[in-house]
Short mmCIF file of N, CA and C in Angstrom, two decimals:
data_model
loop_
_atom_site.label_atom_id
_atom_site.label_comp_id
_atom_site.label_asym_id
_atom_site.label_seq_id
_atom_site.Cartn_x
_atom_site.Cartn_y
_atom_site.Cartn_z
N MET A 1 0.81 -1.20 0.00
CA MET A 1 0.00 0.00 -0.01
C MET A 1 0.85 1.26 0.00
N THR A 2 2.07 1.17 0.53
CA THR A 2 2.94 2.35 0.58
C THR A 2 3.21 2.90 -0.81
N SER A 3 3.46 2.02 -1.78
CA SER A 3 3.73 2.50 -3.12
C SER A 3 2.52 3.15 -3.74
N HIS A 4 1.31 2.70 -3.35
CA HIS A 4 0.08 3.29 -3.89
C HIS A 4 -0.07 4.73 -3.41
N LYS A 5 0.35 5.01 -2.18
CA LYS A 5 0.19 6.35 -1.62
C LYS A 5 0.98 7.38 -2.41
N ALA A 6 2.05 6.96 -3.05
CA ALA A 6 2.86 7.89 -3.83
C ALA A 6 2.17 8.22 -5.15
N ILE A 7 1.25 7.36 -5.59
CA ILE A 7 0.60 7.56 -6.89
C ILE A 7 -0.68 8.37 -6.74
N VAL A 8 -1.46 8.11 -5.70
CA VAL A 8 -2.72 8.80 -5.48
C VAL A 8 -2.80 9.31 -4.05
N SER A 9 -3.66 10.28 -3.83
CA SER A 9 -3.76 10.84 -2.48
C SER A 9 -5.19 11.32 -2.21
N GLY A 10 -5.43 11.71 -0.97
CA GLY A 10 -6.73 12.25 -0.60
C GLY A 10 -7.78 11.16 -0.43
N ILE A 11 -9.01 11.63 -0.21
CA ILE A 11 -10.12 10.71 -0.01
C ILE A 11 -10.32 9.83 -1.23
N SER A 12 -10.29 10.44 -2.39
CA SER A 12 -10.50 9.66 -3.61
C SER A 12 -9.40 8.61 -3.77
N GLY A 13 -8.19 8.96 -3.40
CA GLY A 13 -7.08 8.02 -3.46
C GLY A 13 -7.25 6.84 -2.52
N ARG A 14 -7.74 7.11 -1.31
CA ARG A 14 -7.96 6.03 -0.34
C ARG A 14 -9.03 5.06 -0.84
N TYR A 15 -10.12 5.60 -1.39
CA TYR A 15 -11.17 4.73 -1.92
C TYR A 15 -10.66 3.96 -3.14
N ALA A 16 -9.89 4.61 -3.98
CA ALA A 16 -9.35 3.94 -5.17
C ALA A 16 -8.40 2.81 -4.77
N ILE A 17 -7.55 3.04 -3.77
CA ILE A 17 -6.64 2.01 -3.29
C ILE A 17 -7.42 0.82 -2.73
N ALA A 18 -8.45 1.10 -1.96
CA ALA A 18 -9.25 0.03 -1.38
C ALA A 18 -9.90 -0.81 -2.48
N LEU A 19 -10.49 -0.14 -3.46
CA LEU A 19 -11.12 -0.88 -4.56
C LEU A 19 -10.09 -1.64 -5.38
N PHE A 20 -8.95 -1.02 -5.64
CA PHE A 20 -7.88 -1.66 -6.40
C PHE A 20 -7.41 -2.93 -5.70
N GLU A 21 -7.19 -2.84 -4.39
CA GLU A 21 -6.71 -4.00 -3.64
C GLU A 21 -7.75 -5.11 -3.59
N LEU A 22 -9.03 -4.74 -3.42
CA LEU A 22 -10.08 -5.76 -3.44
C LEU A 22 -10.20 -6.42 -4.80
N ALA A 23 -10.11 -5.62 -5.85
CA ALA A 23 -10.20 -6.16 -7.21
C ALA A 23 -9.01 -7.06 -7.52
N THR A 24 -7.83 -6.69 -7.06
CA THR A 24 -6.64 -7.50 -7.28
C THR A 24 -6.73 -8.81 -6.52
N GLU A 25 -7.14 -8.74 -5.25
CA GLU A 25 -7.26 -9.96 -4.44
C GLU A 25 -8.28 -10.92 -5.00
N SER A 26 -9.37 -10.40 -5.51
CA SER A 26 -10.44 -11.27 -6.03
C SER A 26 -10.26 -11.57 -7.52
N LYS A 27 -9.10 -11.16 -8.07
CA LYS A 27 -8.78 -11.41 -9.47
C LYS A 27 -9.87 -10.89 -10.41
N ALA A 28 -10.39 -9.71 -10.09
CA ALA A 28 -11.45 -9.10 -10.88
C ALA A 28 -11.04 -7.71 -11.38
N LEU A 29 -9.74 -7.50 -11.51
CA LEU A 29 -9.25 -6.18 -11.88
C LEU A 29 -9.78 -5.74 -13.25
N ASP A 30 -9.73 -6.63 -14.23
CA ASP A 30 -10.22 -6.26 -15.57
C ASP A 30 -11.71 -5.96 -15.56
N ALA A 31 -12.50 -6.75 -14.82
CA ALA A 31 -13.95 -6.53 -14.74
C ALA A 31 -14.27 -5.21 -14.07
N VAL A 32 -13.59 -4.91 -12.99
CA VAL A 32 -13.81 -3.66 -12.26
C VAL A 32 -13.39 -2.48 -13.13
N GLU A 33 -12.26 -2.63 -13.83
CA GLU A 33 -11.81 -1.56 -14.73
C GLU A 33 -12.85 -1.29 -15.82
N SER A 34 -13.43 -2.34 -16.35
CA SER A 34 -14.48 -2.20 -17.36
C SER A 34 -15.72 -1.50 -16.80
N ASP A 35 -16.10 -1.91 -15.58
CA ASP A 35 -17.25 -1.28 -14.90
C ASP A 35 -17.00 0.21 -14.68
N LEU A 36 -15.82 0.55 -14.23
CA LEU A 36 -15.50 1.95 -13.94
C LEU A 36 -15.43 2.78 -15.22
N SER A 37 -15.03 2.12 -16.32
CA SER A 37 -15.04 2.81 -17.60
C SER A 37 -16.47 3.16 -18.00
N LYS A 38 -17.41 2.24 -17.75
CA LYS A 38 -18.84 2.53 -18.01
C LYS A 38 -19.31 3.68 -17.14
N LEU A 39 -18.93 3.65 -15.87
CA LEU A 39 -19.33 4.72 -14.96
C LEU A 39 -18.80 6.07 -15.39
N LYS A 40 -17.57 6.07 -15.84
CA LYS A 40 -16.94 7.32 -16.30
C LYS A 40 -17.72 7.88 -17.49
N ALA A 41 -18.09 7.01 -18.41
CA ALA A 41 -18.86 7.44 -19.59
C ALA A 41 -20.23 7.96 -19.15
N MET A 42 -20.87 7.30 -18.19
CA MET A 42 -22.16 7.75 -17.69
C MET A 42 -22.06 9.13 -17.06
N LEU A 43 -20.99 9.36 -16.29
CA LEU A 43 -20.80 10.66 -15.66
C LEU A 43 -20.60 11.75 -16.70
N GLU A 44 -19.89 11.44 -17.78
CA GLU A 44 -19.65 12.41 -18.82
C GLU A 44 -20.91 12.73 -19.63
N GLU A 45 -21.74 11.71 -19.86
CA GLU A 45 -22.89 11.85 -20.75
C GLU A 45 -24.18 12.25 -20.06
N SER A 46 -24.33 11.95 -18.79
CA SER A 46 -25.63 12.13 -18.13
C SER A 46 -25.59 13.22 -17.05
N ALA A 47 -26.37 14.25 -17.29
CA ALA A 47 -26.47 15.31 -16.29
C ALA A 47 -27.15 14.79 -15.02
N GLU A 48 -28.11 13.86 -15.19
CA GLU A 48 -28.80 13.29 -14.03
C GLU A 48 -27.83 12.49 -13.17
N MET A 49 -26.94 11.77 -13.81
CA MET A 49 -25.94 10.99 -13.04
C MET A 49 -24.99 11.92 -12.28
N ARG A 50 -24.53 12.97 -12.96
CA ARG A 50 -23.66 13.93 -12.27
C ARG A 50 -24.38 14.58 -11.10
N ASP A 51 -25.67 14.87 -11.30
CA ASP A 51 -26.46 15.47 -10.23
C ASP A 51 -26.63 14.51 -9.05
N LEU A 52 -26.88 13.23 -9.36
CA LEU A 52 -27.05 12.24 -8.30
C LEU A 52 -25.81 12.13 -7.42
N VAL A 53 -24.64 12.12 -8.05
CA VAL A 53 -23.42 11.91 -7.26
C VAL A 53 -22.91 13.20 -6.59
N SER A 54 -23.31 14.37 -7.11
CA SER A 54 -22.70 15.58 -6.57
C SER A 54 -23.66 16.45 -5.72
N SER A 55 -24.96 16.27 -5.87
CA SER A 55 -25.89 17.16 -5.18
C SER A 55 -26.07 16.75 -3.72
N PRO A 56 -25.90 17.70 -2.82
CA PRO A 56 -26.13 17.40 -1.40
C PRO A 56 -27.62 17.35 -1.06
N LEU A 57 -28.48 17.66 -2.02
CA LEU A 57 -29.91 17.64 -1.77
C LEU A 57 -30.47 16.23 -1.66
N TYR A 58 -29.76 15.27 -2.24
CA TYR A 58 -30.19 13.88 -2.14
C TYR A 58 -29.75 13.31 -0.81
N SER A 59 -30.65 12.57 -0.18
CA SER A 59 -30.29 11.95 1.11
C SER A 59 -29.38 10.74 0.85
N ARG A 60 -28.82 10.24 1.91
CA ARG A 60 -27.97 9.06 1.82
C ARG A 60 -28.73 7.88 1.22
N GLU A 61 -29.99 7.73 1.65
CA GLU A 61 -30.82 6.63 1.15
C GLU A 61 -31.14 6.80 -0.33
N GLN A 62 -31.46 8.04 -0.72
CA GLN A 62 -31.77 8.29 -2.14
C GLN A 62 -30.56 8.03 -3.02
N GLN A 63 -29.39 8.44 -2.56
CA GLN A 63 -28.18 8.18 -3.34
C GLN A 63 -27.89 6.68 -3.40
N SER A 64 -28.07 5.98 -2.29
CA SER A 64 -27.82 4.54 -2.28
C SER A 64 -28.77 3.82 -3.25
N LYS A 65 -30.04 4.17 -3.20
CA LYS A 65 -31.01 3.55 -4.12
C LYS A 65 -30.69 3.93 -5.57
N GLY A 66 -30.30 5.19 -5.77
CA GLY A 66 -29.97 5.64 -7.12
C GLY A 66 -28.79 4.91 -7.74
N VAL A 67 -27.70 4.78 -6.99
CA VAL A 67 -26.53 4.10 -7.52
C VAL A 67 -26.76 2.60 -7.66
N ALA A 68 -27.59 2.03 -6.77
CA ALA A 68 -27.93 0.61 -6.90
C ALA A 68 -28.72 0.38 -8.19
N GLY A 69 -29.63 1.28 -8.49
CA GLY A 69 -30.38 1.19 -9.73
C GLY A 69 -29.50 1.37 -10.95
N VAL A 70 -28.59 2.30 -10.89
CA VAL A 70 -27.64 2.52 -12.01
C VAL A 70 -26.76 1.29 -12.20
N ALA A 71 -26.26 0.74 -11.11
CA ALA A 71 -25.40 -0.45 -11.20
C ALA A 71 -26.14 -1.62 -11.82
N LYS A 72 -27.40 -1.82 -11.43
CA LYS A 72 -28.19 -2.92 -11.96
C LYS A 72 -28.49 -2.69 -13.44
N ALA A 73 -28.90 -1.46 -13.79
CA ALA A 73 -29.25 -1.16 -15.17
C ALA A 73 -28.04 -1.25 -16.11
N ALA A 74 -26.89 -0.86 -15.60
CA ALA A 74 -25.67 -0.88 -16.42
C ALA A 74 -25.00 -2.25 -16.43
N GLY A 75 -25.48 -3.18 -15.59
CA GLY A 75 -24.89 -4.50 -15.55
C GLY A 75 -23.52 -4.51 -14.90
N LEU A 76 -23.33 -3.67 -13.89
CA LEU A 76 -22.04 -3.62 -13.21
C LEU A 76 -21.89 -4.82 -12.28
N GLY A 77 -20.68 -5.24 -12.07
CA GLY A 77 -20.38 -6.39 -11.23
C GLY A 77 -20.68 -6.11 -9.76
N ASP A 78 -20.72 -7.17 -8.97
CA ASP A 78 -21.02 -7.07 -7.55
C ASP A 78 -20.04 -6.18 -6.80
N LEU A 79 -18.75 -6.34 -7.07
CA LEU A 79 -17.75 -5.57 -6.37
C LEU A 79 -17.91 -4.08 -6.64
N THR A 80 -18.17 -3.73 -7.88
CA THR A 80 -18.35 -2.33 -8.25
C THR A 80 -19.64 -1.79 -7.63
N ALA A 81 -20.70 -2.57 -7.67
CA ALA A 81 -21.98 -2.15 -7.08
C ALA A 81 -21.83 -1.92 -5.56
N LYS A 82 -21.15 -2.83 -4.89
CA LYS A 82 -20.93 -2.68 -3.45
C LYS A 82 -20.06 -1.44 -3.16
N PHE A 83 -19.08 -1.23 -4.02
CA PHE A 83 -18.21 -0.05 -3.86
C PHE A 83 -19.03 1.23 -3.96
N LEU A 84 -19.92 1.29 -4.94
CA LEU A 84 -20.79 2.47 -5.10
C LEU A 84 -21.68 2.62 -3.86
N GLY A 85 -22.15 1.49 -3.32
CA GLY A 85 -22.97 1.53 -2.12
C GLY A 85 -22.21 2.08 -0.92
N VAL A 86 -20.95 1.72 -0.81
CA VAL A 86 -20.12 2.22 0.28
C VAL A 86 -19.91 3.73 0.11
N LEU A 87 -19.63 4.17 -1.11
CA LEU A 87 -19.48 5.61 -1.33
C LEU A 87 -20.75 6.36 -0.95
N ALA A 88 -21.90 5.82 -1.35
CA ALA A 88 -23.17 6.47 -1.03
C ALA A 88 -23.42 6.47 0.49
N ALA A 89 -23.17 5.34 1.13
CA ALA A 89 -23.41 5.23 2.59
C ALA A 89 -22.51 6.18 3.36
N ASN A 90 -21.32 6.42 2.86
CA ASN A 90 -20.37 7.33 3.53
C ASN A 90 -20.47 8.77 3.05
N ARG A 91 -21.46 9.04 2.18
CA ARG A 91 -21.68 10.39 1.62
C ARG A 91 -20.42 10.87 0.87
N ARG A 92 -19.80 9.97 0.11
CA ARG A 92 -18.60 10.29 -0.64
C ARG A 92 -18.80 10.15 -2.16
N LEU A 93 -20.04 10.09 -2.61
CA LEU A 93 -20.27 9.97 -4.06
C LEU A 93 -19.72 11.16 -4.82
N SER A 94 -19.62 12.30 -4.17
CA SER A 94 -19.08 13.47 -4.84
C SER A 94 -17.61 13.28 -5.24
N ALA A 95 -16.95 12.31 -4.64
CA ALA A 95 -15.56 12.00 -4.96
C ALA A 95 -15.43 10.93 -6.03
N LEU A 96 -16.56 10.50 -6.63
CA LEU A 96 -16.53 9.42 -7.59
C LEU A 96 -15.64 9.72 -8.78
N GLY A 97 -15.77 10.89 -9.38
CA GLY A 97 -14.95 11.24 -10.55
C GLY A 97 -13.46 11.17 -10.26
N ALA A 98 -13.07 11.77 -9.14
CA ALA A 98 -11.65 11.74 -8.75
C ALA A 98 -11.19 10.33 -8.39
N THR A 99 -12.10 9.52 -7.83
CA THR A 99 -11.77 8.15 -7.49
C THR A 99 -11.54 7.33 -8.75
N LEU A 100 -12.36 7.55 -9.77
CA LEU A 100 -12.19 6.85 -11.05
C LEU A 100 -10.83 7.19 -11.66
N THR A 101 -10.46 8.46 -11.61
CA THR A 101 -9.17 8.88 -12.14
C THR A 101 -8.03 8.25 -11.35
N ALA A 102 -8.15 8.23 -10.02
CA ALA A 102 -7.11 7.62 -9.18
C ALA A 102 -7.00 6.13 -9.45
N PHE A 103 -8.13 5.45 -9.62
CA PHE A 103 -8.11 4.02 -9.93
C PHE A 103 -7.39 3.77 -11.23
N ASP A 104 -7.65 4.60 -12.25
CA ASP A 104 -6.97 4.46 -13.55
C ASP A 104 -5.45 4.59 -13.38
N LYS A 105 -5.02 5.51 -12.53
CA LYS A 105 -3.59 5.69 -12.30
C LYS A 105 -2.99 4.44 -11.64
N LEU A 106 -3.71 3.88 -10.69
CA LEU A 106 -3.23 2.68 -10.01
C LEU A 106 -3.12 1.51 -11.00
N VAL A 107 -4.10 1.33 -11.85
CA VAL A 107 -4.09 0.25 -12.82
C VAL A 107 -2.95 0.45 -13.81
N ALA A 108 -2.78 1.67 -14.29
CA ALA A 108 -1.68 1.95 -15.22
C ALA A 108 -0.32 1.65 -14.58
N HIS A 109 -0.15 2.07 -13.33
CA HIS A 109 1.11 1.80 -12.62
C HIS A 109 1.30 0.29 -12.44
N HIS A 110 0.25 -0.42 -12.10
CA HIS A 110 0.30 -1.87 -11.92
C HIS A 110 0.73 -2.58 -13.21
N ARG A 111 0.32 -2.06 -14.33
CA ARG A 111 0.64 -2.65 -15.64
C ARG A 111 1.92 -2.11 -16.24
N GLY A 112 2.56 -1.17 -15.56
CA GLY A 112 3.79 -0.60 -16.08
C GLY A 112 3.56 0.40 -17.19
N GLU A 113 2.37 0.99 -17.21
CA GLU A 113 2.04 1.97 -18.25
C GLU A 113 2.19 3.37 -17.70
N VAL A 114 2.35 4.28 -18.64
CA VAL A 114 2.32 5.70 -18.32
C VAL A 114 1.06 6.26 -18.96
N LYS A 115 0.36 7.13 -18.26
CA LYS A 115 -0.89 7.67 -18.78
C LYS A 115 -0.59 8.96 -19.55
N ALA A 116 -1.21 9.08 -20.71
CA ALA A 116 -1.10 10.27 -21.52
C ALA A 116 -2.48 10.86 -21.71
N ASP A 117 -2.65 12.11 -21.34
CA ASP A 117 -3.91 12.82 -21.59
C ASP A 117 -3.79 13.53 -22.92
N VAL A 118 -4.63 13.15 -23.87
CA VAL A 118 -4.59 13.73 -25.21
C VAL A 118 -5.91 14.44 -25.46
N VAL A 119 -5.80 15.72 -25.83
CA VAL A 119 -6.99 16.49 -26.16
C VAL A 119 -6.84 16.93 -27.60
N SER A 120 -7.86 16.63 -28.42
CA SER A 120 -7.79 16.97 -29.83
C SER A 120 -9.01 17.78 -30.22
N ALA A 121 -8.93 18.46 -31.36
CA ALA A 121 -10.04 19.26 -31.84
C ALA A 121 -11.17 18.39 -32.34
N ARG A 122 -10.84 17.22 -32.87
CA ARG A 122 -11.84 16.26 -33.36
C ARG A 122 -11.49 14.89 -32.80
N LYS A 123 -12.49 14.01 -32.78
CA LYS A 123 -12.26 12.66 -32.27
C LYS A 123 -11.24 11.94 -33.15
N LEU A 124 -10.24 11.35 -32.51
CA LEU A 124 -9.18 10.64 -33.22
C LEU A 124 -9.66 9.25 -33.63
N THR A 125 -9.25 8.82 -34.82
CA THR A 125 -9.59 7.48 -35.27
C THR A 125 -8.72 6.46 -34.53
N LYS A 126 -9.08 5.20 -34.63
CA LYS A 126 -8.31 4.15 -33.98
C LYS A 126 -6.90 4.09 -34.54
N LYS A 127 -6.75 4.32 -35.84
CA LYS A 127 -5.43 4.33 -36.46
C LYS A 127 -4.60 5.47 -35.93
N GLN A 128 -5.19 6.66 -35.82
CA GLN A 128 -4.47 7.82 -35.30
C GLN A 128 -4.05 7.59 -33.85
N LEU A 129 -4.97 7.01 -33.05
CA LEU A 129 -4.62 6.71 -31.67
C LEU A 129 -3.49 5.68 -31.59
N GLY A 130 -3.53 4.67 -32.45
CA GLY A 130 -2.48 3.67 -32.49
C GLY A 130 -1.13 4.26 -32.85
N ASP A 131 -1.13 5.11 -33.88
CA ASP A 131 0.12 5.76 -34.30
C ASP A 131 0.66 6.66 -33.19
N LEU A 132 -0.23 7.42 -32.56
CA LEU A 132 0.18 8.29 -31.47
C LEU A 132 0.73 7.50 -30.30
N GLU A 133 0.09 6.37 -30.00
CA GLU A 133 0.56 5.51 -28.91
C GLU A 133 1.95 4.99 -29.18
N LYS A 134 2.23 4.58 -30.42
CA LYS A 134 3.57 4.09 -30.80
C LYS A 134 4.61 5.19 -30.64
N LYS A 135 4.28 6.42 -31.09
CA LYS A 135 5.24 7.52 -30.98
C LYS A 135 5.49 7.89 -29.54
N LEU A 136 4.43 7.91 -28.74
CA LEU A 136 4.61 8.24 -27.34
C LEU A 136 5.42 7.17 -26.59
N LYS A 137 5.19 5.90 -26.95
CA LYS A 137 5.95 4.82 -26.34
C LYS A 137 7.43 4.96 -26.66
N ALA A 138 7.74 5.33 -27.90
CA ALA A 138 9.12 5.53 -28.30
C ALA A 138 9.74 6.72 -27.57
N ALA A 139 8.96 7.76 -27.34
CA ALA A 139 9.48 8.96 -26.67
C ALA A 139 9.64 8.76 -25.18
N VAL A 140 8.70 8.05 -24.56
CA VAL A 140 8.69 7.88 -23.11
C VAL A 140 9.48 6.68 -22.65
N GLY A 141 9.48 5.61 -23.45
CA GLY A 141 10.18 4.40 -23.09
C GLY A 141 9.35 3.41 -22.28
N HIS A 142 8.06 3.68 -22.16
CA HIS A 142 7.13 2.79 -21.44
C HIS A 142 5.88 2.62 -22.32
N ASP A 143 5.09 1.59 -21.96
CA ASP A 143 3.78 1.48 -22.60
C ASP A 143 2.97 2.71 -22.19
N VAL A 144 2.13 3.17 -23.09
CA VAL A 144 1.37 4.39 -22.84
C VAL A 144 -0.10 4.08 -22.94
N ALA A 145 -0.87 4.47 -21.92
CA ALA A 145 -2.33 4.37 -21.94
C ALA A 145 -2.85 5.76 -22.26
N ILE A 146 -3.55 5.88 -23.37
CA ILE A 146 -4.03 7.17 -23.81
C ILE A 146 -5.45 7.41 -23.31
N ASP A 147 -5.65 8.58 -22.69
CA ASP A 147 -6.98 9.03 -22.30
C ASP A 147 -7.31 10.19 -23.23
N ALA A 148 -8.10 9.87 -24.26
CA ALA A 148 -8.38 10.87 -25.29
C ALA A 148 -9.69 11.60 -25.02
N SER A 149 -9.68 12.90 -25.28
CA SER A 149 -10.91 13.69 -25.15
C SER A 149 -10.89 14.73 -26.28
N VAL A 150 -12.04 15.35 -26.48
CA VAL A 150 -12.20 16.31 -27.56
C VAL A 150 -12.52 17.70 -27.00
N ASP A 151 -11.85 18.72 -27.52
CA ASP A 151 -12.12 20.11 -27.20
C ASP A 151 -12.12 20.88 -28.52
N GLU A 152 -13.30 21.16 -29.03
CA GLU A 152 -13.41 21.80 -30.34
C GLU A 152 -12.83 23.21 -30.37
N SER A 153 -12.63 23.82 -29.20
CA SER A 153 -12.06 25.17 -29.17
C SER A 153 -10.59 25.19 -29.58
N LEU A 154 -9.96 24.01 -29.67
CA LEU A 154 -8.56 23.94 -30.12
C LEU A 154 -8.42 24.27 -31.59
N LEU A 155 -9.52 24.16 -32.35
CA LEU A 155 -9.59 24.43 -33.77
C LEU A 155 -8.90 23.36 -34.63
N GLY A 156 -7.76 22.88 -34.20
CA GLY A 156 -7.00 21.87 -34.92
C GLY A 156 -5.83 21.45 -34.08
N GLY A 157 -5.18 20.34 -34.45
CA GLY A 157 -4.04 19.85 -33.70
C GLY A 157 -4.46 19.20 -32.40
N LEU A 158 -3.51 19.08 -31.48
CA LEU A 158 -3.81 18.46 -30.19
C LEU A 158 -2.83 18.86 -29.13
N THR A 159 -3.20 18.55 -27.89
CA THR A 159 -2.31 18.74 -26.76
C THR A 159 -2.11 17.36 -26.13
N VAL A 160 -0.88 17.11 -25.68
CA VAL A 160 -0.54 15.84 -25.07
C VAL A 160 0.17 16.12 -23.74
N GLN A 161 -0.32 15.48 -22.68
CA GLN A 161 0.34 15.62 -21.39
C GLN A 161 0.67 14.23 -20.87
N VAL A 162 1.97 14.02 -20.63
CA VAL A 162 2.45 12.77 -20.04
C VAL A 162 3.20 13.18 -18.78
N GLY A 163 2.60 12.82 -17.63
CA GLY A 163 3.21 13.25 -16.38
C GLY A 163 3.22 14.76 -16.28
N SER A 164 4.40 15.32 -16.02
CA SER A 164 4.51 16.76 -15.92
C SER A 164 4.89 17.42 -17.23
N ARG A 165 5.11 16.60 -18.27
CA ARG A 165 5.47 17.15 -19.58
C ARG A 165 4.21 17.39 -20.44
N MET A 166 4.19 18.56 -21.08
CA MET A 166 3.04 18.90 -21.91
C MET A 166 3.51 19.40 -23.24
N VAL A 167 2.89 18.92 -24.30
CA VAL A 167 3.17 19.40 -25.64
C VAL A 167 1.86 19.96 -26.16
N ASP A 168 1.85 21.24 -26.48
CA ASP A 168 0.64 21.89 -27.00
C ASP A 168 0.89 22.25 -28.46
N ASP A 169 0.36 21.44 -29.36
CA ASP A 169 0.52 21.65 -30.77
C ASP A 169 -0.85 21.97 -31.39
N SER A 170 -1.64 22.75 -30.67
CA SER A 170 -2.97 23.08 -31.16
C SER A 170 -2.93 24.36 -31.99
N LEU A 171 -3.85 24.44 -32.92
CA LEU A 171 -3.96 25.61 -33.78
C LEU A 171 -4.32 26.83 -32.96
N LYS A 172 -5.13 26.66 -31.94
CA LYS A 172 -5.52 27.76 -31.07
C LYS A 172 -4.30 28.42 -30.43
N THR A 173 -3.39 27.62 -29.91
CA THR A 173 -2.19 28.15 -29.27
C THR A 173 -1.29 28.81 -30.30
N LYS A 174 -1.17 28.20 -31.45
CA LYS A 174 -0.34 28.81 -32.51
C LYS A 174 -0.89 30.17 -32.93
N LEU A 175 -2.22 30.28 -33.07
CA LEU A 175 -2.83 31.56 -33.43
C LEU A 175 -2.65 32.59 -32.34
N ASN A 176 -2.79 32.15 -31.07
CA ASN A 176 -2.57 33.08 -29.95
C ASN A 176 -1.12 33.58 -29.91
N ASN A 177 -0.17 32.69 -30.16
CA ASN A 177 1.24 33.08 -30.19
C ASN A 177 1.52 34.03 -31.35
N LEU A 178 0.89 33.79 -32.49
CA LEU A 178 1.03 34.68 -33.64
C LEU A 178 0.47 36.05 -33.32
N ALA A 179 -0.70 36.11 -32.66
CA ALA A 179 -1.30 37.37 -32.29
C ALA A 179 -0.40 38.17 -31.34
N ILE A 180 0.22 37.47 -30.41
CA ILE A 180 1.15 38.12 -29.48
C ILE A 180 2.36 38.65 -30.21
N ALA A 181 2.88 37.87 -31.16
CA ALA A 181 4.03 38.29 -31.93
C ALA A 181 3.68 39.49 -32.80
N MET A 182 2.47 39.50 -33.35
CA MET A 182 2.07 40.62 -34.22
C MET A 182 1.92 41.91 -33.41
N LYS A 183 1.47 41.82 -32.18
CA LYS A 183 1.36 43.01 -31.32
C LYS A 183 2.72 43.64 -31.09
N GLY A 184 3.74 42.80 -31.01
CA GLY A 184 5.10 43.31 -30.80
C GLY A 184 5.66 44.00 -32.02
N VAL A 185 5.16 43.70 -33.21
CA VAL A 185 5.65 44.28 -34.47
C VAL A 185 5.19 45.72 -34.61
N GLN A 186 4.02 46.05 -34.14
CA GLN A 186 3.44 47.36 -34.31
C GLN A 186 4.30 48.35 -33.66
#
């Protein structure tokens, strides 16, 4: 557990470590990871789900029933459903998003991967993601798990963050830099 503390911290980190250790002990790491991936997508897509986990207006019982219903409807495994129940019972559902991120970090570390956050102007194809993964692996020297997202305000290009290193090759940044350079010419 000591090595886990260096990777994640805070309340979300403690819950992620507990779930990670339970999943590892019960040899259900892949199943739990899949369940949490579904949960992450639900949080991103559903305003009602975000409201359920973050609003203090819902009672402990309402949140418990709500997440139990979500777990059943989404076909989540027993361990994941129980974990959501514990979060609801302890009034920690608001930490779910951060806990999912912390769990991803633990899994990546367990597999010897480095996580890369990639933001692009448009959704990347599987081929583009594969090519990017190969290039990042060559640059970093480790397997790379890409967490891709879309931000249309970038206009074009992408930004890549691996650990503390960030490469911003977006059209938006290039245009902003050009605008700053042009102001200096006047």
